[in-house]
CSV table of C-alpha atoms in Angstrom, one decimal:
chain,number,residue,atom,x,y,z
A,1,MET,CA,-19.2,-89.4,37.0
A,2,SER,CA,-17.7,-88.6,33.5
A,3,GLU,CA,-15.5,-86.0,32.4
A,4,LEU,CA,-16.4,-83.7,29.6
A,5,TYR,CA,-13.3,-82.2,27.4
A,6,ILE,CA,-13.4,-80.3,23.8
A,7,ALA,CA,-11.5,-80.3,21.0
A,8,ILE,CA,-9.2,-77.1,20.7
A,9,GLU,CA,-7.4,-78.8,18.0
A,10,GLN,CA,-7.9,-80.3,15.1
A,11,PHE,CA,-6.4,-84.5,15.2
A,12,GLU,CA,-7.4,-88.1,14.3
A,13,HIS,CA,-7.6,-91.1,16.4
A,14,GLN,CA,-6.6,-94.8,15.3
A,15,VAL,CA,-9.3,-96.7,17.7
A,16,ASP,CA,-8.4,-99.7,18.5
A,17,CYS,CA,-10.0,-102.9,17.5
A,18,PHE,CA,-10.4,-106.4,19.7
A,19,CYS,CA,-11.3,-108.3,16.7
A,20,PRO,CA,-9.2,-111.5,15.9
A,21,ASP,CA,-8.8,-111.1,12.4
A,22,ALA,CA,-7.9,-106.9,13.1
A,23,ASP,CA,-7.1,-106.3,9.8
A,24,HIS,CA,-9.5,-103.0,9.4
A,25,VAL,CA,-8.6,-100.1,10.6
A,26,ASN,CA,-10.8,-97.1,12.3
A,27,ILE,CA,-9.5,-93.6,12.5
A,28,LEU,CA,-12.1,-90.9,13.5
A,29,HIS,CA,-11.0,-87.5,12.7
A,30,PHE,CA,-12.0,-85.1,15.6
A,31,GLN,CA,-12.7,-81.5,14.8
A,32,LYS,CA,-12.1,-77.8,17.0
A,33,GLY,CA,-15.3,-77.8,18.8
A,34,ASP,CA,-16.1,-81.1,19.1
A,35,PHE,CA,-17.0,-83.1,23.0
A,36,ILE,CA,-15.6,-85.7,24.1
A,37,GLU,CA,-17.1,-87.8,27.3
A,38,VAL,CA,-14.7,-90.1,29.1
A,39,THR,CA,-17.3,-91.9,31.3
A,40,PRO,CA,-16.1,-93.6,34.3
A,41,ASP,CA,-16.1,-97.1,32.8
A,42,ARG,CA,-13.5,-99.0,32.3
A,43,LYS,CA,-11.8,-102.1,30.7
A,44,TYR,CA,-8.7,-103.3,30.9
A,45,THR,CA,-7.0,-105.9,27.7
A,46,PHE,CA,-4.2,-107.6,26.6
A,47,LEU,CA,-3.3,-103.7,26.0
A,48,GLY,CA,-3.7,-101.4,29.1
A,49,TRP,CA,-6.7,-100.2,30.2
A,50,TYR,CA,-9.6,-98.5,28.1
A,51,ALA,CA,-12.5,-96.2,29.3
A,52,LEU,CA,-15.6,-96.0,27.3
A,53,VAL,CA,-15.8,-92.1,25.6
A,54,VAL,CA,-18.8,-90.7,23.9
A,55,ILE,CA,-17.8,-88.1,21.1
A,56,ASN,CA,-20.4,-85.0,20.7
A,57,GLY,CA,-23.1,-87.5,22.7
A,58,GLN,CA,-23.6,-90.3,20.0
A,59,GLN,CA,-20.8,-92.3,19.2
A,60,ALA,CA,-19.0,-94.3,21.9
A,61,PHE,CA,-16.5,-96.5,21.7
A,62,TYR,CA,-13.4,-97.3,24.2
A,63,MET,CA,-10.3,-95.6,24.6
A,64,ALA,CA,-6.8,-95.9,25.7
A,65,ILE,CA,-6.7,-94.3,28.8
A,66,GLU,CA,-2.5,-93.4,27.8
A,67,ASP,CA,-4.1,-91.8,24.6
A,68,ILE,CA,-6.7,-90.1,26.0
A,69,GLU,CA,-3.5,-88.7,28.4
A,70,ARG,CA,-1.4,-87.3,25.1
A,71,TYR,CA,-4.5,-85.6,24.3
A,72,PHE,CA,-5.0,-83.7,26.8
A,73,ARG,CA,-0.6,-83.3,27.2
A,74,ASN,CA,-0.6,-81.8,23.9
A,75,GLU,CA,-3.0,-79.6,24.0
A,76,TYR,CA,-5.2,-81.4,21.6
A,77,ILE,CA,-8.2,-81.3,24.3
A,78,SER,CA,-9.1,-79.3,27.1
A,79,SER,CA,-11.3,-79.0,30.1
A,80,GLN,CA,-13.5,-76.6,31.9
A,81,LEU,CA,-11.2,-75.8,34.5
A,82,ASP,CA,-8.0,-75.1,32.1
A,83,ILE,CA,-10.1,-72.9,29.6
A,84,ASP,CA,-10.5,-70.4,32.5
A,85,LEU,CA,-7.3,-70.7,33.7
A,86,LYS,CA,-6.2,-69.6,29.7
A,87,ILE,CA,-8.8,-67.1,29.2
A,88,ASN,CA,-7.3,-66.0,32.8
A,89,TYR,CA,-3.6,-65.6,31.5
A,90,LEU,CA,-4.5,-64.4,27.7
A,91,HIS,CA,-6.5,-61.6,30.3
A,92,TYR,CA,-3.0,-60.9,32.1
A,93,LYS,CA,-0.5,-61.2,28.4
A,94,ILE,CA,-3.2,-58.5,26.8
A,95,ASP,CA,-3.1,-56.1,30.4
A,96,GLN,CA,0.9,-56.6,29.8
A,97,ASP,CA,0.7,-55.7,25.8
A,98,LEU,CA,-1.5,-52.8,25.9
A,99,GLU,CA,1.2,-51.7,28.9
A,100,SER,CA,4.2,-52.4,27.1
A,101,GLY,CA,2.2,-50.8,23.8
A,102,ASN,CA,3.1,-53.9,21.6
A,103,ARG,CA,0.2,-54.0,18.8
A,104,ASP,CA,1.1,-57.3,17.4
A,105,SER,CA,1.1,-59.8,20.8
A,106,PHE,CA,-2.0,-57.6,21.5
A,107,ALA,CA,-3.5,-58.3,18.5
A,108,GLU,CA,-2.6,-62.0,18.4
A,109,ASN,CA,-3.9,-62.7,22.2
A,110,SER,CA,-7.3,-61.2,21.5
A,111,ARG,CA,-7.5,-63.4,19.2
A,112,LYS,CA,-6.3,-66.7,21.4
A,113,LEU,CA,-8.9,-64.7,23.7
A,114,SER,CA,-12.0,-65.0,21.3
A,115,GLU,CA,-11.4,-68.0,20.4
A,116,THR,CA,-11.3,-69.8,24.1
A,117,CYS,CA,-14.5,-68.3,25.0
A,118,SER,CA,-16.5,-68.9,22.9
A,119,LEU,CA,-15.1,-72.4,22.8
A,120,LYS,CA,-15.7,-71.7,26.4
A,121,GLU,CA,-19.8,-70.8,25.3
A,122,GLU,CA,-19.7,-74.4,23.6
A,123,LEU,CA,-18.8,-75.9,26.2
A,124,GLU,CA,-21.4,-74.7,28.8
A,125,TYR,CA,-23.6,-74.4,26.1
A,126,TYR,CA,-23.2,-78.3,25.9
A,127,ILE,CA,-23.3,-79.0,29.7
A,128,ALA,CA,-26.6,-77.3,30.3
A,129,LYS,CA,-28.2,-79.1,27.7
A,130,ALA,CA,-26.8,-82.9,29.0
A,131,ILE,CA,-28.1,-81.6,32.8
């Protein structure tokens, strides 16, 4: 079963090349809202473990598992569960802001909540469309 992530930040990824002359460089630009499907297809090379990754259901390539983990840790990508947890946390923070009367924090957390809910809707639509 594939793992599905959504880009929550814009970032770049340099695709590793396994060509003997390896003089070319291919850089992918991920935009906020791009879908990253990590398939169970794995491959071991002299550089380490790689997983077949499909971007937005179109472009497929092998990405180092180490890179996927780093993007997740640095919060460039997120899973559906993590988005749900973030929404729950932001609701909690908004409740705190209302109790304390902190308008600036309330505005910022409300903006983050709206943005996160939008990403959740995109992810749910993508999952429903894929099924």
